[in-house]
Amino acid sequence: MQDVEVIEDAVAAAVALDPVRARLLRELAVPASAAGLAARVGLPRQKVNYHLRALEAHGLVELAEERRHGGITERVLRASAASYVVSPAAVSAGAADPDATPDRVSARYLVAVAARVVREVGALVRRAGTGGRVPTLTVDTQIGFRSAADRAAFAEDLTAAVLDLAARYHHDDGRPHRLVVAAHPIPEEDS
C-alpha cells in the first residue's frame, strides 16, 4: 500500500469520489472481504461487491490475499493507498499549466503551480512504487506581516536569498529539482 496516490484519470476520480466508494476505500485501510466489509458498513454484500469491482477496475483497491473455505474462494482486498488526492489534471489538462497564466503574483498562478506540484510528485511516487522514496523537501511555516510594506520587503529578501542559494548549489550536470516558494493569506476558518 502506498502512502498517497495521486489520481490523474477523470473516471477513476469520479469512482473514488462516490460517497459509498470513498467510505469503502477508508474502511479498506484494513484488508477485508466483501462479506466482512458489508457487515462493517451496513450494506448488502452484493452491493459492496458491485462497488469493489468498480474500485478494483481503476486500481484503487488490490487483492491482499485469497482464502479457501471448502469450494469457495474468499477474496480479501485492501486500498491501494492510505490516502488519495485527485490531481487537477483529472478535471482539466490545462489546470496544471502555470505558463498559461502570465500574472505570477495572482492566485490563479499559485493554484496552477500547486497543481503542477501535485501532478509531478504524484508521477514520481508512482514511478518509485510501493516503499520507494522520492527525494523531497518541504518547508511549511506561518508568518504574520504588520503591513503590505513588510510583506513586500520580506518578498524581496526571500527572493534574493533563494536566488543566492540557487546560484551557489546549481550545477548544469546535476539532477534538476523544482523549487517552489509560495505565500498566501491563511483563510479565517483555518486560523
XYZ file of C-alpha atoms in Angstrom:
191
model
C 0.000 0.000 0.000
C 1.323 3.413 -0.991
C 1.203 6.328 1.446
C -0.553 8.574 -1.053
C -1.855 8.045 -4.567
C -2.496 10.930 -6.938
C -5.445 10.134 -9.195
C -4.873 11.531 -12.696
C -7.752 9.832 -14.543
C -11.131 11.616 -14.505
C -13.139 8.382 -14.457
C -11.047 6.955 -11.588
C -11.552 10.257 -9.724
C -15.330 10.006 -10.184
C -15.256 6.409 -8.942
C -13.188 7.354 -5.864
C -15.345 10.395 -5.052
C -18.616 8.462 -4.954
C -19.630 8.669 -1.256
C -20.171 4.908 -0.814
C -16.944 4.037 -2.597
C -14.991 6.689 -0.681
C -16.207 5.106 2.556
C -15.204 1.645 1.333
C -11.732 2.975 0.476
C -11.374 4.361 4.021
C -12.536 1.061 5.514
C -10.091 -0.892 3.339
C -7.104 0.619 5.122
C -7.560 -2.692 6.961
C -7.903 -5.556 4.426
C -11.347 -7.153 4.311
C -13.534 -9.414 2.242
C -16.770 -8.161 0.704
C -18.745 -10.003 3.388
C -16.664 -8.561 6.221
C -16.820 -5.085 4.726
C -20.591 -5.343 4.228
C -21.041 -6.139 7.920
C -18.857 -3.156 8.926
C -20.641 -0.604 6.719
C -24.175 -2.000 6.959
C -24.716 -2.631 3.237
C -25.694 -5.843 1.437
C -22.690 -7.929 0.340
C -23.843 -7.811 -3.311
C -23.879 -4.019 -3.270
C -20.421 -3.923 -1.659
C -19.148 -6.369 -4.313
C -20.503 -4.094 -7.061
C -18.626 -1.092 -5.660
C -15.457 -3.098 -5.004
C -15.363 -4.255 -8.636
C -15.523 -0.622 -9.781
C -12.746 0.397 -7.382
C -10.602 -2.580 -8.405
C -11.107 -1.853 -12.117
C -9.465 1.547 -11.575
C -6.631 0.259 -9.403
C -7.941 1.867 -6.216
C -8.183 -1.447 -4.363
C -5.997 -4.512 -4.750
C -6.037 -8.157 -3.796
C -4.373 -8.707 -0.411
C -4.977 -12.467 -0.205
C -7.301 -15.281 -1.154
C -8.733 -17.615 1.469
C -10.198 -21.005 0.598
C -13.223 -22.230 2.534
C -14.221 -25.601 1.112
C -15.113 -24.961 -2.525
C -15.352 -21.202 -2.106
C -12.524 -18.704 -2.510
C -12.875 -15.549 -0.453
C -11.052 -12.515 -1.866
C -9.591 -10.137 0.713
C -8.990 -6.646 -0.662
C -7.186 -3.553 0.609
C -6.970 0.041 -0.542
C -4.043 0.669 -2.885
C -3.049 3.728 -0.823
C -3.505 5.142 2.659
C -4.842 8.364 1.125
C -5.825 9.708 -2.267
C -5.510 13.118 -3.897
C -7.278 13.989 -7.133
C -4.949 15.823 -9.473
C -6.445 18.954 -11.016
C -5.263 17.475 -14.335
C -8.041 14.870 -13.924
C -10.542 17.688 -14.347
C -8.721 19.892 -16.861
C -5.492 19.278 -18.764
C -4.607 22.973 -18.512
C -5.180 23.066 -14.757
C -1.548 22.309 -14.034
C -0.009 24.728 -16.510
C 1.422 27.823 -14.831
C 2.646 29.059 -18.233
C -0.993 29.674 -19.188
C -1.155 32.417 -16.545
C 1.164 35.385 -17.139
C 0.395 37.086 -13.792
C 2.903 35.413 -11.450
C 1.531 37.105 -8.329
C -2.067 36.006 -8.911
C -3.981 33.355 -7.006
C -4.610 31.594 -10.326
C -0.857 31.231 -10.913
C -0.294 29.903 -7.375
C -3.073 27.322 -7.826
C -1.595 26.263 -11.183
C 1.853 25.837 -9.594
C 0.354 23.829 -6.719
C -1.496 21.656 -9.236
C 1.752 21.048 -11.110
C 3.432 20.023 -7.847
C 0.640 17.500 -7.197
C 0.925 16.118 -10.736
C 4.739 15.903 -10.779
C 5.174 14.469 -7.279
C 2.345 12.010 -7.966
C 4.206 10.766 -11.054
C 7.433 10.420 -9.046
C 5.641 8.439 -6.328
C 4.089 6.119 -8.941
C 7.493 5.507 -10.548
C 9.117 4.868 -7.163
C 6.478 2.226 -6.384
C 5.471 0.920 -3.003
C 8.206 1.534 -0.485
C 10.192 3.691 -2.908
C 11.434 7.024 -1.671
C 11.268 10.315 -3.519
C 13.838 12.963 -2.515
C 11.683 15.905 -1.489
C 11.959 18.863 0.856
C 9.043 20.762 2.301
C 9.204 23.921 4.376
C 5.844 24.932 5.815
C 5.555 27.823 8.239
C 3.411 30.817 9.115
C 4.452 34.427 9.273
C 2.474 37.494 10.272
C 3.142 40.742 8.384
C 2.318 44.068 10.083
C 1.891 45.823 6.754
C 1.968 45.448 3.000
C 5.370 47.183 3.091
C 6.729 44.487 5.448
C 5.336 41.789 3.145
C 6.987 43.424 0.109
C 10.336 43.782 1.922
C 10.139 40.140 3.014
C 9.433 39.078 -0.585
C 12.499 40.994 -1.795
C 14.748 39.471 0.889
C 13.394 35.981 0.291
C 13.868 36.286 -3.465
C 17.467 37.429 -3.020
C 18.197 34.588 -0.577
C 16.658 31.930 -2.839
C 18.491 33.237 -5.924
C 21.773 33.289 -3.975
C 21.278 29.694 -2.764
C 20.243 28.511 -6.214
C 23.334 30.092 -7.794
C 25.567 28.546 -5.109
C 24.228 24.985 -5.411
C 23.120 24.731 -9.050
C 25.187 22.528 -11.356
C 24.298 22.211 -15.034
C 25.121 18.490 -14.917
C 23.094 17.867 -11.722
C 19.654 16.276 -11.471
C 17.080 19.081 -11.869
C 14.766 19.757 -8.936
C 11.842 22.170 -8.894
C 11.793 24.715 -6.053
C 8.510 26.418 -5.290
C 8.178 29.131 -2.661
C 4.648 30.344 -2.111
C 2.835 32.576 0.332
C -0.849 33.230 0.746
C -3.117 34.507 3.494
C -4.498 31.742 5.718
C -8.279 31.553 5.362
C -10.006 32.687 8.560
C -11.766 29.361 9.145
C -8.345 27.611 9.250
C -6.563 30.030 11.606
